[in-house]
Short mmCIF file of C-alpha atoms in Angstrom, two decimals:
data_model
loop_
_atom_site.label_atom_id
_atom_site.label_comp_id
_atom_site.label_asym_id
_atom_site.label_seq_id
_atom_site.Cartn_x
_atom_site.Cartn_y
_atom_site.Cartn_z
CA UNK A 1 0.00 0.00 0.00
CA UNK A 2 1.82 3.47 -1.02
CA UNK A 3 2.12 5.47 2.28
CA UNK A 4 -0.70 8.48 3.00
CA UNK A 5 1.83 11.60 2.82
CA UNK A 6 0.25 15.16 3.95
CA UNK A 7 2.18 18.03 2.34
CA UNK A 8 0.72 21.10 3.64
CA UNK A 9 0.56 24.50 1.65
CA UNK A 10 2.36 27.53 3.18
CA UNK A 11 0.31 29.37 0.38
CA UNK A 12 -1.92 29.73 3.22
CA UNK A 13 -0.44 30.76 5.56
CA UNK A 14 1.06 33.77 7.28
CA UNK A 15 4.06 34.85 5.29
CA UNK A 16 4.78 37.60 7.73
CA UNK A 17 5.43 35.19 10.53
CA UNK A 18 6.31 32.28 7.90
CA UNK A 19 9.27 30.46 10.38
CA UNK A 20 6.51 30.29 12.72
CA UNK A 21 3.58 28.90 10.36
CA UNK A 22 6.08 26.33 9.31
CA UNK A 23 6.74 25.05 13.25
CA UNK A 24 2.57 24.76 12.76
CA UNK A 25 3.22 21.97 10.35
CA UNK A 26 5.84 20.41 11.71
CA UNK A 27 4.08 16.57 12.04
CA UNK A 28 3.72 17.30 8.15
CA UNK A 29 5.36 14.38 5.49
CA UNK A 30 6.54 18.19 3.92
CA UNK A 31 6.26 21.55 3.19
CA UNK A 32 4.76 22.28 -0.34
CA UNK A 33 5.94 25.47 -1.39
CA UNK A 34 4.34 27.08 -4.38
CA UNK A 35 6.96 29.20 -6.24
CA UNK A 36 4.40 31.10 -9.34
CA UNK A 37 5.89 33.72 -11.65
CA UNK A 38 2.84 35.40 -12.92
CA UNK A 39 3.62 34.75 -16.34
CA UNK A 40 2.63 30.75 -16.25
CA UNK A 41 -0.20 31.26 -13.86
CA UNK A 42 -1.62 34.62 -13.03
CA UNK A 43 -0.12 35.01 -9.44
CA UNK A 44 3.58 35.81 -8.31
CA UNK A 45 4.77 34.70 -5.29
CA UNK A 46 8.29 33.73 -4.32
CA UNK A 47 11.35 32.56 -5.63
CA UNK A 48 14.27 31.25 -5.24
CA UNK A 49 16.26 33.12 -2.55
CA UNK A 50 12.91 32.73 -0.11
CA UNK A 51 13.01 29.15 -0.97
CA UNK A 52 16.54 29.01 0.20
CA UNK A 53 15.58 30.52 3.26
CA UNK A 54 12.55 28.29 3.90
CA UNK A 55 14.87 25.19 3.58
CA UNK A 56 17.46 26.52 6.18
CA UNK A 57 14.15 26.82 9.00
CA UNK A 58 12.01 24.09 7.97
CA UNK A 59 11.37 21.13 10.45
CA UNK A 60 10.38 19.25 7.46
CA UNK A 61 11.75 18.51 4.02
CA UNK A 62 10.45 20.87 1.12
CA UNK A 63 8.69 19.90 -1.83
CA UNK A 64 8.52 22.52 -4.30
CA UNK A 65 6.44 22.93 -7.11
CA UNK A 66 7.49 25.25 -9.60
CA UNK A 67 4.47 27.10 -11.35
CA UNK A 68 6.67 29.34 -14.09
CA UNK A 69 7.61 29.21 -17.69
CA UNK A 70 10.95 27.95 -18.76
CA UNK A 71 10.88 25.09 -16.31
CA UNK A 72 13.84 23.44 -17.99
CA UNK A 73 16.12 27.02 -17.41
CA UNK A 74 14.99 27.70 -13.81
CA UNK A 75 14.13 24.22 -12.03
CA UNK A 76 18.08 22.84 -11.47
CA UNK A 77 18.51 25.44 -9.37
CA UNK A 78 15.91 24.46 -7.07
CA UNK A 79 17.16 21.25 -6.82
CA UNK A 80 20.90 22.60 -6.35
CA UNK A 81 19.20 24.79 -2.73
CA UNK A 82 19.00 20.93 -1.93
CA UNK A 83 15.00 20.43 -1.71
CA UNK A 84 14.02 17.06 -0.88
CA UNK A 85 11.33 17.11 -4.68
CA UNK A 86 11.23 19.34 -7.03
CA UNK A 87 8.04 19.73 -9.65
CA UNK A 88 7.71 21.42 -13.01
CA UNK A 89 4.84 21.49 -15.35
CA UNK A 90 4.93 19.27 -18.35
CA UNK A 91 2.93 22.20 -20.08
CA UNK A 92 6.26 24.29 -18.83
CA UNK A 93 8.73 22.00 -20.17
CA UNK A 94 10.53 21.81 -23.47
CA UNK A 95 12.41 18.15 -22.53
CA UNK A 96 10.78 16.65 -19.84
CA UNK A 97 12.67 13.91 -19.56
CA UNK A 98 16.03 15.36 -19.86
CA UNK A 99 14.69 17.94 -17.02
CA UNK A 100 13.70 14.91 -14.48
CA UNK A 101 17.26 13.42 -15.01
CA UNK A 102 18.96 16.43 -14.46
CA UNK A 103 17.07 17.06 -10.99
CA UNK A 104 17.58 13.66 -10.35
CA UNK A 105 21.42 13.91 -10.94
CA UNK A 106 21.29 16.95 -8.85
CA UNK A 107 19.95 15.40 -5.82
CA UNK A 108 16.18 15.73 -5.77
CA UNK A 109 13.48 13.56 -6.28
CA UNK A 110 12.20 14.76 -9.55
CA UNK A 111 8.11 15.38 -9.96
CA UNK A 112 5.96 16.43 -13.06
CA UNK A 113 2.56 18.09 -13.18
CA UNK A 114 -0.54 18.16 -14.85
CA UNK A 115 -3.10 20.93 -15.29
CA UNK A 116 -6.26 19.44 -15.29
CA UNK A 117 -7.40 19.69 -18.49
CA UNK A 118 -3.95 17.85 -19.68
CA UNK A 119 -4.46 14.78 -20.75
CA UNK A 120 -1.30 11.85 -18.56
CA UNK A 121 -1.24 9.60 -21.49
CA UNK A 122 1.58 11.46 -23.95
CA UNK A 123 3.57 10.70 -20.28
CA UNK A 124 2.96 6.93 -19.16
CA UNK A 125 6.28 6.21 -21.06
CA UNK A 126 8.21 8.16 -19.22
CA UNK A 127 6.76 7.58 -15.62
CA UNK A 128 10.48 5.97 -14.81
CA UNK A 129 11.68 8.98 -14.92
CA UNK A 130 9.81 10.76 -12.43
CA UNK A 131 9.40 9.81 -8.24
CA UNK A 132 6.55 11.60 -8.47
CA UNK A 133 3.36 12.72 -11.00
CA UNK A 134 1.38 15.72 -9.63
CA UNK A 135 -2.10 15.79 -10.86
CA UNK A 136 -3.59 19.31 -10.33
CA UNK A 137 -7.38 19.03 -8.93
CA UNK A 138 -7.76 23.00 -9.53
CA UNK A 139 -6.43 25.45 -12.16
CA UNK A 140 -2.70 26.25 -10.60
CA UNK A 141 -2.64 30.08 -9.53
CA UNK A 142 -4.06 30.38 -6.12
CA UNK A 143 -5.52 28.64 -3.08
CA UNK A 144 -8.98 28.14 -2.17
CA UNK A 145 -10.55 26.71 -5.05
CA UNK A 146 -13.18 24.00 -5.26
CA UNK A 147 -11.66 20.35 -5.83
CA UNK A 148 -12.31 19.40 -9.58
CA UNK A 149 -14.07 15.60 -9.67
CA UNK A 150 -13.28 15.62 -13.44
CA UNK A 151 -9.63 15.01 -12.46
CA UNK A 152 -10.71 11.78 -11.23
CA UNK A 153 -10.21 9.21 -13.71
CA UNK A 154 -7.05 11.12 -14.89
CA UNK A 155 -6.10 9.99 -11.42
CA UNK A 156 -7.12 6.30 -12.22
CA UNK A 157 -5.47 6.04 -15.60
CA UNK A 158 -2.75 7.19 -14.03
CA UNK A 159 -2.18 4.80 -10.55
CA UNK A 160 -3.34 1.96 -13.34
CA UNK A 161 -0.30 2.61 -15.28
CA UNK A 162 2.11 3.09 -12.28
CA UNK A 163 0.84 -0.40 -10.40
CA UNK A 164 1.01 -2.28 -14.01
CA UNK A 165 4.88 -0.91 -14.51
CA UNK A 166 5.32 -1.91 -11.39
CA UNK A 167 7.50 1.09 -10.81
CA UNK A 168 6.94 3.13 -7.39
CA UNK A 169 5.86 6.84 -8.85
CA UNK A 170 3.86 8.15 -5.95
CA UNK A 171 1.00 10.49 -6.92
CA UNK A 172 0.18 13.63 -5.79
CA UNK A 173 -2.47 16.23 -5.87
CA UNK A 174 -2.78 19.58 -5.33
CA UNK A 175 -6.04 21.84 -5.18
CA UNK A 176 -9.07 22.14 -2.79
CA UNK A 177 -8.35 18.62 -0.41
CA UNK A 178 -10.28 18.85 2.40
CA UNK A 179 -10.99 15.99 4.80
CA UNK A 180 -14.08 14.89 2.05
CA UNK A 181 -12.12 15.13 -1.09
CA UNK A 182 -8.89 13.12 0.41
CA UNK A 183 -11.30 10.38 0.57
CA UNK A 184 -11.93 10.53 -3.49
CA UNK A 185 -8.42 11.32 -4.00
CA UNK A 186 -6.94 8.02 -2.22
CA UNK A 187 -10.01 6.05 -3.72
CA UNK A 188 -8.65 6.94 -7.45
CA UNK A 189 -5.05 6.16 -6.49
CA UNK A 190 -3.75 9.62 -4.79
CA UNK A 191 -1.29 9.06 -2.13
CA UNK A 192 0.40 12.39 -1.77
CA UNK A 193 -1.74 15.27 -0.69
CA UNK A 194 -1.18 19.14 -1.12
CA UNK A 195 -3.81 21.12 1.98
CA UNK A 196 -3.74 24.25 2.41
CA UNK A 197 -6.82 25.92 3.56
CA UNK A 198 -7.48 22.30 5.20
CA UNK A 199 -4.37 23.24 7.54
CA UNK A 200 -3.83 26.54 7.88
CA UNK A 201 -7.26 27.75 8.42
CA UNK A 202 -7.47 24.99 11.13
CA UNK A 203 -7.24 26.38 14.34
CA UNK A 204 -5.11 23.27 15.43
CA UNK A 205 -2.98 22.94 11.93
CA UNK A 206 -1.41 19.44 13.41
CA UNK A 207 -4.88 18.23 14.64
CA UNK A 208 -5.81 18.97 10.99
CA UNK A 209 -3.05 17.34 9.48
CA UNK A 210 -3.87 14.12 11.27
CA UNK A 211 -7.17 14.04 10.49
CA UNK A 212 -6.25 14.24 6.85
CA UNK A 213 -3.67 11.57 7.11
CA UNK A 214 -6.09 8.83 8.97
CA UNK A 215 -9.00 9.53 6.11
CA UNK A 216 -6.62 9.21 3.42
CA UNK A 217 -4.89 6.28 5.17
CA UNK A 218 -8.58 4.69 5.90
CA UNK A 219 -9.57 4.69 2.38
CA UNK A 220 -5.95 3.73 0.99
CA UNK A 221 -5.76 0.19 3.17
CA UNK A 222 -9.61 -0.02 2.42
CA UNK A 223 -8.50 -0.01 -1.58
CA UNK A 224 -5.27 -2.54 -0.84
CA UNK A 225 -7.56 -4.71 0.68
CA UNK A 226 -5.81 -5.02 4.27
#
């Protein structure tokens, strides 16, 4: 059974007291840290010298996932500030593969990611490339949206191909998980979940963070079988 990982979004919380918010979240698998250069998506946020100092005070390894254009110029640098995973857009990338080896070579797990309306199946071949394949259950730009049930069977196609290569790509999405949506998420084959809202605008963010974890784990054993 692939292990129930919550990856909390610091796009919600307080970025004036951000060392702080990230102590919040320390029980967290990681820190997803959403790094947007309004060109991509419509929304800027930071980059790479505030990721630098993110990794330096975090509790918890950093998974970054890179929201600009040019993915192939910008994202080896990420990996070279020594993040645990680093994730472009496919949509952002000119060679994909050659990208994922080059994080890879560089020391980070290397992830890839969808928008919802793009389709995984140009991208089964290469799913030995990747640790992880980030299917986005909103439109990626900003926080608080509604979860998208059309990204559903994307999600099944896609944990269908990774259990029949038999190679272990975990999958991860990103957009409006709450503690109702995890449940359809881990159901389709999800195993990596980005919360935001779902933590941050928790008055107990750990409390939050293990509720999320014991519905996604519930339904994950429930769809092994154990």
């Amino acid at each position: 059974m692939p292990q129930c990982c919550i990856n909390p979004s610091i796009l919600s919380a307080d970025f004036v007291n951000l060392e702080a918010e990230l102590q919040r979240i320390s029980t967290a698998d990681a820190v997803h840290v959403d790094v947007m250069d309004n060109h991509f998506v419509p929304n800027l946020t930071i980059g790479l010298p505030v990721v630098q100092r993110i990794q330096a005070v975090s509790p918890v390894p950093l998974d970054a996932h890179l929201m600009i254009s040019d993915a192939d110029r910008w994202a080896p640098g990420f990996a070279d500030a020594g993040l645990a995973s680093v994730t472009f857009h496919a949509e952002a990338s000119i060679a994909p593969v050659k990208l994922a080896r080059e994080l890879r070579a560089r020391g980070a797990k290397a992830g890839m990611a969808l928008r919802p309306a793009t389709p995984v199946e140009p991208y089964l071949d290469m799913l030995s490339e990747l640790d992880m394949l980030l299917i986005m259950t909103v439109e990626p730009g900003f926080g608080g949206q509604a979860f998208l049930d059309l990204t559903l069977p994307k999600i099944r196609r896609a944990r269908e191909a990774i259990d029949g290569s038999g190679i272990g790509v975990a999958i991860q999405v990103d957009g409006g998980i709450t503690e109702e949506t995890i449940v359809r998420a881990a159901e389709a084959g999800a195993n990596v979940f980005v919360a935001g809202s779902a933590v941050y605008g928790a008055q107990d963010p750990a409390a939050a963070i293990a509720r999320l974890r014991e519905a996604g784990s519930a339904k994950l054993r429930a769809g092994s079988g154990e």
